[in-house]
Short mmCIF file of C-alpha atoms in Angstrom, two decimals:
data_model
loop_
_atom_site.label_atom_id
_atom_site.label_comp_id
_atom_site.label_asym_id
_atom_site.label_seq_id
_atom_site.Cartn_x
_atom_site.Cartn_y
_atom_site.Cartn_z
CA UNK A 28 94.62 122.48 95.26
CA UNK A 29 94.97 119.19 97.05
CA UNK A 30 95.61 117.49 93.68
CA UNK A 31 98.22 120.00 92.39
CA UNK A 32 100.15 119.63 95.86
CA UNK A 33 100.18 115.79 95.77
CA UNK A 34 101.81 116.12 91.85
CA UNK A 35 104.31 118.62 93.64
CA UNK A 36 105.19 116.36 96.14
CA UNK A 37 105.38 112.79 94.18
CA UNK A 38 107.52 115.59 91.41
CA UNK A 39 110.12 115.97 94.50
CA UNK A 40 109.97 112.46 95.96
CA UNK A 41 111.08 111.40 92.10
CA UNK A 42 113.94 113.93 92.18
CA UNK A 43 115.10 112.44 95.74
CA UNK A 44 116.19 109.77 94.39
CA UNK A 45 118.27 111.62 91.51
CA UNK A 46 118.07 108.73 88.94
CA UNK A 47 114.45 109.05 87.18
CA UNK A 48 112.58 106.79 89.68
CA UNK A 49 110.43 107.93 92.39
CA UNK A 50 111.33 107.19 96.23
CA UNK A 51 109.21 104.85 98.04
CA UNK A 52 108.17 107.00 100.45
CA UNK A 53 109.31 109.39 102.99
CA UNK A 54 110.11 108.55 106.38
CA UNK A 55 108.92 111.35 108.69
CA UNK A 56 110.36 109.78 112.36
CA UNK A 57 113.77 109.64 110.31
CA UNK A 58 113.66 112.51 108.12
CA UNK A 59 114.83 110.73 104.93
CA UNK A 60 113.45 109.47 101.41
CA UNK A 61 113.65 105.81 100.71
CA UNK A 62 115.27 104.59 97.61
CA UNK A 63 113.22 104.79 94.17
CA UNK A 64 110.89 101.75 93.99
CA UNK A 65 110.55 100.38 90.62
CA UNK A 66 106.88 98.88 91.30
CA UNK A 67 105.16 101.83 92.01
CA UNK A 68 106.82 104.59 89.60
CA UNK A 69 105.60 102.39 87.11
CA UNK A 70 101.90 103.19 87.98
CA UNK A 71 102.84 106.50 88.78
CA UNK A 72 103.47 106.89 85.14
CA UNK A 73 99.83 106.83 83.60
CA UNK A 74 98.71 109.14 86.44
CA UNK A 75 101.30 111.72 85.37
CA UNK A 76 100.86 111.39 81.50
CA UNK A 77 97.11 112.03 82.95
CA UNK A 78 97.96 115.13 85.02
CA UNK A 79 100.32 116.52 82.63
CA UNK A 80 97.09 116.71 79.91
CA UNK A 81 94.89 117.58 82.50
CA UNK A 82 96.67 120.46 84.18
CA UNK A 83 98.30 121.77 81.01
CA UNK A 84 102.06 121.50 82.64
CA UNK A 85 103.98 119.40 80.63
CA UNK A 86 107.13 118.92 82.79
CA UNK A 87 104.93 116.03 84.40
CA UNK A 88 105.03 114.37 80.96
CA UNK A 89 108.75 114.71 80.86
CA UNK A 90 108.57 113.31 84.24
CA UNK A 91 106.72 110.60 83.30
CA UNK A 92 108.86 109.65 80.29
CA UNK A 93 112.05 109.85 82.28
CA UNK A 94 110.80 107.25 84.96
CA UNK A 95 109.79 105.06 81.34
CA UNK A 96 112.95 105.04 80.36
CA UNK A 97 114.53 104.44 83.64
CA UNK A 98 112.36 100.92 84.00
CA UNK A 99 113.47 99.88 80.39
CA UNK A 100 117.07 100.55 81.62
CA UNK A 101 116.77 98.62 85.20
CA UNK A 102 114.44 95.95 83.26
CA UNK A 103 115.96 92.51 83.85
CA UNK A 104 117.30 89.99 81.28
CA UNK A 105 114.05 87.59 81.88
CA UNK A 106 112.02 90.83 81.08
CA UNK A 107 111.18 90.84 84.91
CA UNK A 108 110.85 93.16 87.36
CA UNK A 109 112.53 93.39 90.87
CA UNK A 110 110.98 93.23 94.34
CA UNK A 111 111.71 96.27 96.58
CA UNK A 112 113.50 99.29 96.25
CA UNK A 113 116.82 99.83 94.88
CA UNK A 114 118.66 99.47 97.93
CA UNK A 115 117.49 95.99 98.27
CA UNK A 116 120.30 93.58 98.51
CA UNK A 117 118.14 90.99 97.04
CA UNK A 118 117.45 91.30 93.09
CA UNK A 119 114.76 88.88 91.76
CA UNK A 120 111.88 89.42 89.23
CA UNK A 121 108.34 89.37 90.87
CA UNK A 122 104.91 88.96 89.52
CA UNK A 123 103.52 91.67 90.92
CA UNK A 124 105.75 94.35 90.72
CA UNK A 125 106.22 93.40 86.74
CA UNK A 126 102.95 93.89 86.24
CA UNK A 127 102.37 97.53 88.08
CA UNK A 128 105.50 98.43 85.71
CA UNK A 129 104.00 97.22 82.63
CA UNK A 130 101.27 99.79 82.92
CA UNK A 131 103.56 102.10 82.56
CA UNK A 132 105.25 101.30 79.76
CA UNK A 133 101.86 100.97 78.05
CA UNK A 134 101.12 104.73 78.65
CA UNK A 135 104.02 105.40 77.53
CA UNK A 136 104.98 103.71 74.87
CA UNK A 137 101.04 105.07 73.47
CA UNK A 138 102.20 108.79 74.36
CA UNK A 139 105.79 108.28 73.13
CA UNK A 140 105.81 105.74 70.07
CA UNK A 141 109.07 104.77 71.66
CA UNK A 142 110.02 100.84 70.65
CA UNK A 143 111.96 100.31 73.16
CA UNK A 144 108.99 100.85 75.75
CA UNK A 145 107.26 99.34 73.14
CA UNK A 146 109.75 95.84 73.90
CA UNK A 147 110.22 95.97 77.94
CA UNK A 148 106.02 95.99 77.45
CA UNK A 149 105.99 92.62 75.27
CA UNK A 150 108.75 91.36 77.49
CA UNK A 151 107.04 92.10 80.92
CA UNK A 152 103.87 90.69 79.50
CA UNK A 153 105.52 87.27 77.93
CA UNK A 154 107.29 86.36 81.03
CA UNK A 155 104.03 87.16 83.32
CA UNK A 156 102.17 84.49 80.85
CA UNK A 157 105.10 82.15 80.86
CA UNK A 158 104.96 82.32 84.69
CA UNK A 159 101.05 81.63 84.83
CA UNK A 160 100.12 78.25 86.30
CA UNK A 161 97.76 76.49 84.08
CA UNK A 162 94.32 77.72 86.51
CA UNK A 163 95.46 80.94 86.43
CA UNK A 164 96.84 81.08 89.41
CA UNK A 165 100.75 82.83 90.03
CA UNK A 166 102.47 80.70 92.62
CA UNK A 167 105.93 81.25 91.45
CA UNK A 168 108.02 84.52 91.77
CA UNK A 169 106.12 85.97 94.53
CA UNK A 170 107.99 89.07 96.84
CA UNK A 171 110.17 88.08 99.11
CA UNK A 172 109.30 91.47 101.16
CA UNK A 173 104.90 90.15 101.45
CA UNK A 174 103.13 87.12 101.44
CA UNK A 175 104.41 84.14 99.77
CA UNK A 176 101.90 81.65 97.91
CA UNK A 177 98.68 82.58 95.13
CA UNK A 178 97.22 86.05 96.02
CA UNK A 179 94.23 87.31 95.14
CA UNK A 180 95.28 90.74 94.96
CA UNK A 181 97.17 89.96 91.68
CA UNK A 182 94.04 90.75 89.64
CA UNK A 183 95.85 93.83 89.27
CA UNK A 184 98.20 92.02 87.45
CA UNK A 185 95.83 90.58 85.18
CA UNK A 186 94.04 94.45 84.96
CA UNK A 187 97.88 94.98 83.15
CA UNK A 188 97.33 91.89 81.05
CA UNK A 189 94.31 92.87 79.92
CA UNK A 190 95.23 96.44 79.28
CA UNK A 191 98.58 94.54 76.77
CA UNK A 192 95.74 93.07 75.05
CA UNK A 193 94.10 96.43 74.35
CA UNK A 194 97.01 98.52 73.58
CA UNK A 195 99.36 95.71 71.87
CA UNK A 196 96.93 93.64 69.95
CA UNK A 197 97.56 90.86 71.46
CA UNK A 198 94.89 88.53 72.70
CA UNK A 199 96.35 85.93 74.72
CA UNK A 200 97.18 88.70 77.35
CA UNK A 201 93.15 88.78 77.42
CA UNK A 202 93.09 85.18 77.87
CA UNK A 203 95.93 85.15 80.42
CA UNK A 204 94.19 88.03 82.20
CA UNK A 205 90.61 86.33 82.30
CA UNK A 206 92.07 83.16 83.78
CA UNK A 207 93.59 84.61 86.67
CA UNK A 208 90.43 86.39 87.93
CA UNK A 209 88.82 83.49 87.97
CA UNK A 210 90.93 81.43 89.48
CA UNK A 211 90.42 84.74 91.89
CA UNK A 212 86.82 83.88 92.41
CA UNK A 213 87.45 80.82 93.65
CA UNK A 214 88.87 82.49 96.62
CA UNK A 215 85.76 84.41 97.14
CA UNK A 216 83.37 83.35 100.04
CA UNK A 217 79.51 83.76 99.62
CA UNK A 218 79.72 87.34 101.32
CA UNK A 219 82.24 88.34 98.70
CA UNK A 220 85.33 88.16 100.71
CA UNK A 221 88.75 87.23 99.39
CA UNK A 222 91.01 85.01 100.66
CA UNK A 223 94.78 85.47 100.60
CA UNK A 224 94.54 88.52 99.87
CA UNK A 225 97.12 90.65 102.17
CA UNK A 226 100.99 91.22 102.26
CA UNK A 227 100.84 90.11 105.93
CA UNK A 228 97.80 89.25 107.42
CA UNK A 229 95.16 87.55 105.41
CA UNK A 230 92.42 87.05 108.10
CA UNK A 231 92.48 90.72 108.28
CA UNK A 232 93.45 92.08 104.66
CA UNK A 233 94.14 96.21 104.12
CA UNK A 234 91.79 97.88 102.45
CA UNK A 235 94.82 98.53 99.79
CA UNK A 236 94.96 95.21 98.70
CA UNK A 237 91.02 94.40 98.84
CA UNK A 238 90.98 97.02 97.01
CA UNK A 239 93.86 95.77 94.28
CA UNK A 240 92.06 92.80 93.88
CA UNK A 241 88.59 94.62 93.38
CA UNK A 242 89.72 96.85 90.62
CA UNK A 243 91.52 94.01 88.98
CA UNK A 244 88.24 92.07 88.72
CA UNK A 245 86.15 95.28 87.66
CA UNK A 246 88.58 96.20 85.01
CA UNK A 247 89.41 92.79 83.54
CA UNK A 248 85.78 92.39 83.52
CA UNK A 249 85.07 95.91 81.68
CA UNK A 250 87.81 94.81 78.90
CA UNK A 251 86.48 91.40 78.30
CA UNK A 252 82.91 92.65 78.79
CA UNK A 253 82.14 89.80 81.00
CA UNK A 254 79.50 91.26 83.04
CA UNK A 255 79.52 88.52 85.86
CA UNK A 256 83.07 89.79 86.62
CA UNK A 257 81.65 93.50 87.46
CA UNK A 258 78.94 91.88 89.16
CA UNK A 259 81.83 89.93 91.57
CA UNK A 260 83.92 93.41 91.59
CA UNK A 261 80.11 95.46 92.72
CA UNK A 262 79.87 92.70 95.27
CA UNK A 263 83.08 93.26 97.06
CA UNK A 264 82.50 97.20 96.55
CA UNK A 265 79.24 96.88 98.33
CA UNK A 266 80.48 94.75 101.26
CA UNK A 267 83.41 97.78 101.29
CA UNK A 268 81.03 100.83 101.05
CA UNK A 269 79.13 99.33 103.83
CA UNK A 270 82.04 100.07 106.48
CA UNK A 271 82.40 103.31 105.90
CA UNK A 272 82.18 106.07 108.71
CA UNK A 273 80.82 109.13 108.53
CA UNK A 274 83.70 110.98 107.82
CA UNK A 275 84.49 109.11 105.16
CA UNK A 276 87.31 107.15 105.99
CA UNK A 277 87.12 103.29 105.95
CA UNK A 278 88.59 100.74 108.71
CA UNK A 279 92.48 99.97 107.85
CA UNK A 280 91.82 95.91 108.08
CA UNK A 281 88.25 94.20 107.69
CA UNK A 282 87.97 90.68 108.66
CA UNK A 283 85.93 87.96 107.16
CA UNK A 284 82.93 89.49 108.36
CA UNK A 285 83.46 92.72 106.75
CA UNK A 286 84.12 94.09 110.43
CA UNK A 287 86.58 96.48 111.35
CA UNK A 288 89.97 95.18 112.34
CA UNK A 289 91.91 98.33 113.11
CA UNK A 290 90.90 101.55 114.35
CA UNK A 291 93.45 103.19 112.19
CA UNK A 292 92.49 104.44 108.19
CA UNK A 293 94.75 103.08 105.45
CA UNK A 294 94.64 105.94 103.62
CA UNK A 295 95.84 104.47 100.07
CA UNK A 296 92.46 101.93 100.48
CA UNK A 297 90.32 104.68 100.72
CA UNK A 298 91.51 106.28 97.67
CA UNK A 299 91.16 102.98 96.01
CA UNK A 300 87.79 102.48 96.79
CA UNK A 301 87.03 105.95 95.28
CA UNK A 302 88.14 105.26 92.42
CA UNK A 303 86.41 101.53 92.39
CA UNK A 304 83.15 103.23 93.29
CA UNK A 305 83.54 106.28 90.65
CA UNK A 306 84.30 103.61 87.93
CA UNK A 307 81.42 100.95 89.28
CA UNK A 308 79.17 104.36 89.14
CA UNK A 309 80.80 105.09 84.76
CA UNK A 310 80.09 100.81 83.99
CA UNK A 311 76.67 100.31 85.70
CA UNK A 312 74.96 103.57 85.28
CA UNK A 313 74.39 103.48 88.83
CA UNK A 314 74.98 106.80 90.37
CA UNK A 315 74.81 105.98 94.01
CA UNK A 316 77.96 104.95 94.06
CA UNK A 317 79.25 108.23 93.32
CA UNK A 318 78.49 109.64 97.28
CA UNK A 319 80.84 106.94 98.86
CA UNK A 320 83.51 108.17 96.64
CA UNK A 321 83.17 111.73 97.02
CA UNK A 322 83.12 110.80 100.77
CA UNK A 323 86.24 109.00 100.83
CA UNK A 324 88.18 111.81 98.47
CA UNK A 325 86.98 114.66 101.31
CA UNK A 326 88.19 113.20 104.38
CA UNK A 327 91.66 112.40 102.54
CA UNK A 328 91.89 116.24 101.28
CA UNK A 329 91.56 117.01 105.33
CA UNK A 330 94.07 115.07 106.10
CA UNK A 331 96.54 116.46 103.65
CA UNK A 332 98.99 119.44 105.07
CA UNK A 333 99.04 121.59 101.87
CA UNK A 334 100.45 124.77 103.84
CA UNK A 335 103.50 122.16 105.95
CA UNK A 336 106.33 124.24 105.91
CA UNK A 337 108.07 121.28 105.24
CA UNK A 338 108.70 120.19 101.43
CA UNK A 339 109.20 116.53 102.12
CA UNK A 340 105.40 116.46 104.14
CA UNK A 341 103.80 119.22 102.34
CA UNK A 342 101.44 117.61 100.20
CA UNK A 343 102.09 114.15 100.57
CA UNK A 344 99.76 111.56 101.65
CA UNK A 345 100.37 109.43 104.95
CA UNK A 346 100.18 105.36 104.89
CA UNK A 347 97.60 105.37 108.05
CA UNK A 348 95.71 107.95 109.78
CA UNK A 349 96.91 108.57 112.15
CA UNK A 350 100.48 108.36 111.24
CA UNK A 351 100.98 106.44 113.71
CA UNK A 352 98.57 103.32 112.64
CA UNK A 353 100.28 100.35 111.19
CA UNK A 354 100.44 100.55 107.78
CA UNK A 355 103.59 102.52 106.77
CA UNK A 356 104.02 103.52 110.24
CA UNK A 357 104.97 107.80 110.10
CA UNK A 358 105.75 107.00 106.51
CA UNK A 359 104.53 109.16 103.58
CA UNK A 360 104.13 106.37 100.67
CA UNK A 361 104.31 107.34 97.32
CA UNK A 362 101.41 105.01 95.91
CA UNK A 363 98.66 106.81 98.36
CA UNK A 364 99.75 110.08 96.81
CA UNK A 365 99.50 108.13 93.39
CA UNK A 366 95.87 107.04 94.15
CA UNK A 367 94.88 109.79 95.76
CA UNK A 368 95.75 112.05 92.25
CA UNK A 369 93.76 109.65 90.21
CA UNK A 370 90.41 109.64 92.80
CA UNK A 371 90.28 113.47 92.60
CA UNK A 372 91.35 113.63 88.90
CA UNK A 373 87.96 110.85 88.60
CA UNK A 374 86.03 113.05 90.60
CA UNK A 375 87.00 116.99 89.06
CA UNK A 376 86.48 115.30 85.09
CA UNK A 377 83.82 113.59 86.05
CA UNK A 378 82.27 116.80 87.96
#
């Protein structure tokens, strides 16, 4: 139920917008839907190819394609993609964002057979490895809306990388992919935490991007079966699952300590770390990961209003809990709905 409300309510955020890209979020203290952000409907692509075979209702498929084709169409010359939303005055291609995209032209472009997804893939991909530094690092084309300088949360670029590798048989992606997680680790202090690794604050990262950088590692690891690279990704898991209350929910911000730095949940890091811990749990054979998971995925089905008699809530995940925490402040984000389909869809396959 929880899952098949957040699909509804991502399904209306992406007609919001009217153009086949999904809003950014929902704004509930001004009762209006941001423009369509091109960074995450890319992602948001592979989790509704996902749902559309996993629920049997194909209009999320069409869905899916639609906000495809709309990322070829807004792709830029340099085969970039922009920062911010579509109402951003300022238009310049960013690492990160290109990378989010290019997963979903992957998807797609396997689903579809499409060669024009098929090109705005090789494109994004080229111009993420022509932008590489030589240790792997991405200093140039950062956001101008987070943190400027080499972040450590970009292993979820190189997670995209890798995944070019896979599904265009390429293997300098791989290569490109590899480098940058390294150059990752050497960010990593001996209790596992990252530096640089937030869009504002990086003595106290989110759990959102701890957790980008986490999967990125794990993943890029799995596809190069490098197992010291899921050992770095369990380490940081660990350190994470250790924080965890009772309820489930995890601290917003941890500091270098792995203590709390907010009493606020971010609720897009705890679906995150579900996910992380479900796919440690699938590499390692380790099934105790599993509980954390399943812990994180109940408390953020009880904060979901599935009965709100209002559409643009109803089913929709909030940035903190409570709303009012700082991370996307009374703001329903479209990404922790995003995450928060693919934990449960982990969880119900998985069983």
């Amino acid at each position: 139920r929880g899952l098949q409300a957040a699909a509804e309510w991502l399904a209306r955020a992406q007609d919001a917008t009217g153009c086949g890209g999904v809003s950014a979020y929902y704004d509930a203290t001004k009762r209006q839907w941001a423009g369509a952000y091109p960074e995450t409907t890319g992602y948001i692509i592979p989790t509704f190819l996902r749902y559309a075979e996993f629920s049997g209702q194909h209009e999320y498929r069409e869905r899916a394609i639609r906000m495809a084709e709309w990322e070829t169409a807004i792709q830029l010359p340099e085969g970039g993609v922009r920062a911010g939303t579509m109402d951003a005055t300022q238009i310049v291609p960013t690492i990160f964002n290109t990378g989010q995209v290019l997963f979903g032209w992957l998807s797609a472009w396997q689903q579809t057979q499409d060669a024009r997804l098929h090109d705005s893939a090789m494109r994004a991909a080229d111009w993420l490895v022509a932008a590489q530094d030589p240790d792997g690092a991405w200093r140039r084309y950062a956001s101008p809306f987070a943190g400027q300088g080499a972040n450590t949360y970009n292993t979820r670029v190189a997670f995209a990388l890798a995944k070019a590798s896979q599904v265009l048989q390429e293997p300098r992606y791989l290569d490109a992919a590899v480098r940058n997680v390294q150059w990752a680790l050497t960010q990593m202090q001996p209790n596992g935490w990252l530096q640089n690794n937030d869009l504002e604050d990086n003595e106290r990262p989110l759990t959102h991007t701890i957790a980008y950088a986490t999967r990125g590692i794990l993943e890029v690891g799995s596809i190069a079966a490098d197992g010291a690279l899921i050992e770095a990704a369990a380490r940081v898991a660990q350190a994470v699952a250790r924080t965890q209350r009772r309820d489930g929910a995890l601290p917003g911000r941890l500091d270098s300590t792995w203590q709390a730095a907010s009493r606020w949940t971010c609720v897009t890091g705890n679906a995150q770390m579900a996910i992380i811990w479900r796919r440690l749990a699938a590499e390692t054979g380790e099934h105790a990961w599993k509980a954390a998971a399943e812990r994180a995925n109940r408390f953020n089905l009880s904060i979901q209003k599935v009965t709100a008699t209002d559409e643009a809530v109803r089913g929709g995940m909030p940035g903190s809990y409570p709303r009012s925490g700082d991370y996307m402040k009374n703001r329903y984000p479209n990404w922790a709905a995003k995450f928060f389909m693919d934990a449960l869809m982990l969880q119900l396959q998985a069983g």
